[in-house]
Short mmCIF file of C-alpha atoms and ligand atoms in Angstrom, two decimals:
data_model
loop_
_atom_site.label_atom_id
_atom_site.label_comp_id
_atom_site.label_asym_id
_atom_site.label_seq_id
_atom_site.Cartn_x
_atom_site.Cartn_y
_atom_site.Cartn_z
CA MET A 1 -7.73 17.02 31.34
CA THR A 2 -9.92 19.31 33.77
CA LYS A 3 -9.67 22.21 32.16
CA LEU A 4 -9.26 25.63 34.47
CA ILE A 5 -13.19 27.89 33.96
CA VAL A 6 -13.44 30.34 35.15
CA ALA A 7 -16.02 34.61 35.27
CA ASN A 8 -14.89 36.84 35.78
CA TRP A 9 -17.82 39.49 36.38
CA LYS A 10 -16.36 42.87 36.05
CA MET A 11 -18.09 45.39 37.55
CA ASN A 12 -21.57 44.48 36.30
CA GLY A 13 -24.66 42.70 37.95
CA THR A 14 -26.95 43.47 40.64
CA LEU A 15 -27.90 40.91 43.74
CA LYS A 16 -31.24 39.42 42.48
CA ASN A 17 -29.16 38.61 39.06
CA THR A 18 -26.16 37.03 41.60
CA HIS A 19 -29.14 34.70 43.13
CA LYS A 20 -30.95 33.98 39.88
CA PHE A 21 -27.39 33.26 38.04
CA CYS A 22 -27.03 30.96 40.72
CA GLN A 23 -30.66 29.26 40.64
CA GLN A 24 -29.73 28.91 37.45
CA ILE A 25 -26.19 27.33 37.04
CA THR A 26 -27.25 25.07 39.95
CA ALA A 27 -30.62 23.87 37.42
CA LEU A 28 -27.37 23.14 34.51
CA ALA A 29 -25.08 21.71 36.86
CA GLN A 30 -27.76 19.55 37.99
CA GLU A 31 -28.77 17.68 34.25
CA THR A 32 -24.86 17.57 33.31
CA GLU A 33 -21.54 16.72 34.51
CA THR A 34 -18.21 18.66 33.94
CA LYS A 35 -14.82 17.00 35.07
CA ASN A 36 -13.68 21.10 34.68
CA THR A 37 -13.19 23.53 37.72
CA LEU A 38 -15.39 26.51 37.49
CA VAL A 39 -14.37 29.75 39.11
CA ILE A 40 -17.10 32.44 39.47
CA CYS A 41 -15.32 36.49 40.44
CA PRO A 42 -18.11 37.99 41.37
CA PRO A 43 -18.19 41.85 42.01
CA ALA A 44 -16.96 41.95 46.19
CA PRO A 45 -19.95 43.39 47.51
CA TYR A 46 -21.43 39.89 46.04
CA LEU A 47 -19.28 36.79 47.36
CA ASP A 48 -21.10 35.82 50.76
CA ALA A 49 -24.35 35.96 48.46
CA LEU A 50 -22.44 33.82 45.63
CA ARG A 51 -20.78 31.69 48.98
CA ASN A 52 -24.34 30.89 50.34
CA ASP A 53 -26.22 30.61 47.16
CA LEU A 54 -23.29 27.59 45.95
CA LYS A 55 -22.43 25.90 48.95
CA LYS A 56 -23.58 22.64 47.92
CA SER A 57 -22.18 22.71 45.03
CA ASP A 58 -18.51 22.65 43.37
CA ILE A 59 -18.41 25.32 42.00
CA LYS A 60 -15.68 27.86 43.52
CA ILE A 61 -15.37 31.71 44.21
CA GLY A 62 -12.73 33.81 43.37
CA ALA A 63 -12.10 37.70 43.32
CA GLN A 64 -11.10 40.08 41.41
CA ASP A 65 -8.29 42.32 43.68
CA CYS A 66 -6.59 42.53 46.60
CA SER A 67 -4.74 44.86 48.71
CA ALA A 68 -1.17 44.34 48.80
CA ALA A 69 -0.86 45.48 51.95
CA LEU A 70 -1.95 43.05 55.31
CA GLU A 71 -4.55 45.48 56.89
CA GLY A 72 -4.59 48.80 58.62
CA ALA A 73 -5.23 52.36 57.20
CA TYR A 74 -6.51 51.52 53.16
CA THR A 75 -9.40 52.92 52.51
CA GLY A 76 -11.58 50.95 50.24
CA GLU A 77 -9.59 48.25 50.19
CA VAL A 78 -9.71 44.93 51.49
CA SER A 79 -7.41 42.22 51.67
CA ALA A 80 -6.90 38.82 50.72
CA GLN A 81 -7.23 36.90 54.41
CA MET A 82 -10.46 38.43 54.94
CA LEU A 83 -11.25 37.17 51.28
CA ASP A 84 -9.68 33.74 52.06
CA ASP A 85 -12.25 34.33 55.56
CA ILE A 86 -15.43 34.79 53.14
CA GLY A 87 -14.35 31.75 51.78
CA CYS A 88 -12.50 32.93 48.47
CA ASP A 89 -9.85 30.17 47.04
CA TYR A 90 -8.72 32.46 44.45
CA VAL A 91 -7.99 36.41 43.24
CA LEU A 92 -7.69 38.13 39.66
CA ILE A 93 -4.26 39.86 39.99
CA GLY A 94 -2.98 42.32 37.74
CA HIS A 95 -5.62 42.34 34.83
CA SER A 96 -5.68 44.21 32.01
CA GLU A 97 -8.17 46.85 32.98
CA ARG A 98 -6.55 46.89 37.14
CA ARG A 99 -2.88 47.72 34.63
CA GLN A 100 -4.95 50.84 32.51
CA GLN A 101 -7.09 52.01 34.82
CA HIS A 102 -4.91 52.51 37.92
CA LYS A 103 -1.55 52.24 36.57
CA GLU A 104 -0.50 49.12 38.20
CA SER A 105 2.71 47.99 38.41
CA ASN A 106 5.01 44.06 39.03
CA ALA A 107 6.05 45.82 41.95
CA LEU A 108 2.74 46.45 43.75
CA PHE A 109 1.41 42.86 42.22
CA SER A 110 4.74 40.70 43.43
CA LYS A 111 3.39 42.36 46.92
CA LYS A 112 -0.30 40.97 45.74
CA ILE A 113 0.73 37.96 45.14
CA HIS A 114 2.04 37.98 48.27
CA GLN A 115 -0.39 38.09 49.93
CA ALA A 116 -2.51 36.33 47.96
CA LEU A 117 -0.80 32.80 48.97
CA ASP A 118 0.10 33.99 52.60
CA ALA A 119 -3.47 34.36 52.90
CA GLY A 120 -4.22 30.71 51.02
CA LEU A 121 -5.89 31.82 47.99
CA GLN A 122 -4.49 30.49 44.36
CA PRO A 123 -3.59 34.52 42.30
CA ILE A 124 -4.47 34.19 38.41
CA PHE A 125 -1.94 36.56 37.88
CA CYS A 126 -3.38 38.24 33.98
CA ILE A 127 -0.44 39.08 31.54
CA GLY A 128 -1.19 40.63 27.81
CA GLU A 129 -0.05 42.93 24.95
CA SER A 130 -1.38 46.16 23.67
CA ASP A 131 -2.75 45.91 19.99
CA ALA A 132 0.35 48.15 19.67
CA ASP A 133 2.01 45.17 20.62
CA TYR A 134 1.30 42.98 19.15
CA GLU A 135 1.21 44.66 15.79
CA ALA A 136 5.00 45.66 16.24
CA ASN A 137 6.02 41.55 16.93
CA ARG A 138 6.49 42.96 20.63
CA THR A 139 4.23 40.49 22.57
CA GLN A 140 6.84 38.05 24.13
CA ASP A 141 9.12 41.28 24.96
CA VAL A 142 5.87 42.79 26.94
CA LEU A 143 4.68 39.15 28.30
CA LYS A 144 8.74 38.18 29.13
CA GLU A 145 8.94 41.84 31.46
CA GLN A 146 4.99 41.47 33.23
CA LEU A 147 5.95 37.64 34.78
CA LYS A 148 9.17 39.66 35.80
CA ALA A 149 6.15 39.19 38.86
CA LEU A 150 6.24 36.21 39.62
CA GLU A 151 10.60 36.33 40.41
CA ASN A 152 10.37 35.65 44.21
CA PHE A 153 7.34 33.23 43.51
CA LYS A 154 9.85 30.76 42.17
CA LYS A 155 8.52 26.74 42.14
CA ASN A 156 5.17 27.80 43.47
CA LYS A 157 1.84 25.55 42.89
CA ASN A 158 -0.55 28.45 43.63
CA ILE A 159 -0.01 30.39 40.94
CA VAL A 160 -2.22 30.28 38.08
CA VAL A 161 -1.20 32.60 35.10
CA ALA A 162 -4.05 33.61 32.32
CA TYR A 163 -2.55 35.48 29.22
CA GLU A 164 -5.06 37.97 27.93
CA PRO A 165 -4.27 39.76 24.72
CA VAL A 166 -5.95 42.99 25.71
CA TRP A 167 -7.03 43.77 21.92
CA ALA A 168 -8.99 41.11 22.42
CA ILE A 169 -10.70 41.94 26.10
CA GLY A 170 -14.41 42.75 25.08
CA THR A 171 -13.70 44.24 22.34
CA GLY A 172 -15.39 40.65 20.29
CA LYS A 173 -11.59 39.88 17.96
CA VAL A 174 -10.16 35.98 19.65
CA ALA A 175 -6.74 35.75 19.17
CA SER A 176 -6.45 32.84 16.13
CA PRO A 177 -5.85 29.32 17.77
CA GLU A 178 -2.37 29.34 16.33
CA ASP A 179 -1.39 32.83 18.50
CA ILE A 180 -2.76 30.98 21.08
CA GLN A 181 -0.80 28.03 21.34
CA ASN A 182 2.14 29.59 20.60
CA THR A 183 1.27 32.66 23.28
CA CYS A 184 0.07 30.05 25.88
CA ALA A 185 3.41 27.29 24.97
CA PHE A 186 5.77 30.63 25.49
CA VAL A 187 4.55 31.10 28.67
CA GLU A 188 5.55 28.31 29.27
CA LYS A 189 8.08 27.55 28.72
CA THR A 190 9.52 30.26 30.16
CA LEU A 191 7.44 29.75 33.05
CA SER A 192 9.46 26.82 33.23
CA SER A 193 12.89 27.59 32.63
CA GLU A 194 13.09 30.73 34.20
CA TYR A 195 11.16 30.48 37.37
CA ALA A 196 10.70 26.33 38.05
CA LEU A 197 6.82 27.83 37.84
CA SER A 198 4.22 24.90 35.67
CA PRO A 199 0.92 26.09 36.10
CA PHE A 200 -2.65 26.35 34.09
CA ILE A 201 -2.07 29.03 31.42
CA LEU A 202 -5.95 30.43 30.83
CA TYR A 203 -6.99 32.33 28.16
CA GLY A 204 -9.30 35.18 28.09
CA GLY A 205 -10.79 37.74 25.68
CA SER A 206 -13.64 37.03 23.92
CA VAL A 207 -14.23 33.61 24.82
CA LYS A 208 -18.33 32.28 24.21
CA GLY A 209 -20.20 29.36 24.18
CA GLU A 210 -19.61 29.73 20.22
CA ASN A 211 -15.34 29.54 19.91
CA ALA A 212 -14.57 27.41 24.05
CA SER A 213 -14.59 24.62 22.62
CA SER A 214 -11.42 25.22 19.26
CA ILE A 215 -9.74 27.30 22.62
CA LEU A 216 -9.93 24.66 24.92
CA SER A 217 -8.86 21.54 22.99
CA LEU A 218 -5.24 23.86 21.88
CA PRO A 219 -2.26 21.75 23.95
CA ALA A 220 -0.73 24.32 25.62
CA VAL A 221 -4.33 26.33 27.62
CA GLY A 222 -5.21 24.73 30.38
CA GLY A 223 -8.58 26.85 30.93
CA VAL A 224 -9.93 30.48 30.16
CA LEU A 225 -11.10 33.60 31.87
CA VAL A 226 -14.59 35.00 30.65
CA GLY A 227 -16.02 38.39 31.32
CA GLY A 228 -18.86 39.18 29.16
CA ALA A 229 -20.03 35.97 28.34
CA SER A 230 -20.39 35.04 32.02
CA LEU A 231 -22.79 36.98 32.62
CA LYS A 232 -25.18 34.84 31.60
CA ALA A 233 -25.67 31.04 33.15
CA SER A 234 -26.72 29.49 30.08
CA GLU A 235 -23.14 31.25 28.05
CA PHE A 236 -21.22 30.20 30.57
CA TRP A 237 -22.93 26.73 30.96
CA LYS A 238 -21.80 26.28 27.44
CA ILE A 239 -18.38 27.32 27.72
CA ALA A 240 -17.75 25.68 31.30
CA ILE A 241 -19.04 21.49 28.81
CA ALA A 242 -17.45 22.59 25.14
CA VAL A 243 -14.09 19.94 26.89
P1 PGA B 301 -14.06 39.50 27.40
O1 PGA B 301 -13.54 39.19 29.11
O2 PGA B 301 -14.24 37.48 27.48
O3 PGA B 301 -15.34 40.18 27.71
O4 PGA B 301 -13.83 39.80 26.59
C1 PGA B 301 -12.20 38.33 29.63
C2 PGA B 301 -10.81 39.70 30.06
O5 PGA B 301 -11.04 40.70 30.14
O6 PGA B 301 -10.61 39.29 30.98
#
């Protein structure tokens, strides 16, 4: 089965590094084929450079966030339509860093998802429990609550969900294959029974070349969302061809 392999560069890199990454990944893609779909989400100012550099390849581009509004007096915001205009196919929404650092809520995510879908983008909606919630066995309750942001999008085929335990993001601590499988299967079941959705479910949190194949081989995992290990083309490519 084709997997969705998504790079989230966060606020890292330079224009020079972006060009270098594109050269390297295009060369790697010419050497080895992959049936997987690759998406790169760079910082917004590099989207256009990435689109240009990758226009002859099958690699898609995505944004790390979008505005909840269509247009207007929203200084510093980027609308979903603008992202579509520049050639984006995907947009991350609800990343734990947005939840923690900007106190974004379910109501806001719902508006952002609405804008993304209206603009023809595929939202990758991120969910995940904190360390304290995991330790207290509250993972399923937390995820169920976060998934309520999808209430208005029942049956929508363009939504992707990424399960990223907050304690595994950027820490080098990966959830066990058993936990990943069970939690992604729980998300899958909840989405299907309560929202009539059957999206790709990605896992994220310290994914790298050496653990990608065991994670991507899990039946409930439709792909991965990769932060730190996506900054180097050679490491990201190892993940892209892991299965
Ligand atoms: P990480 O980040 O791979 O560096 O843990 C994942 C993410 O934040 O999406």
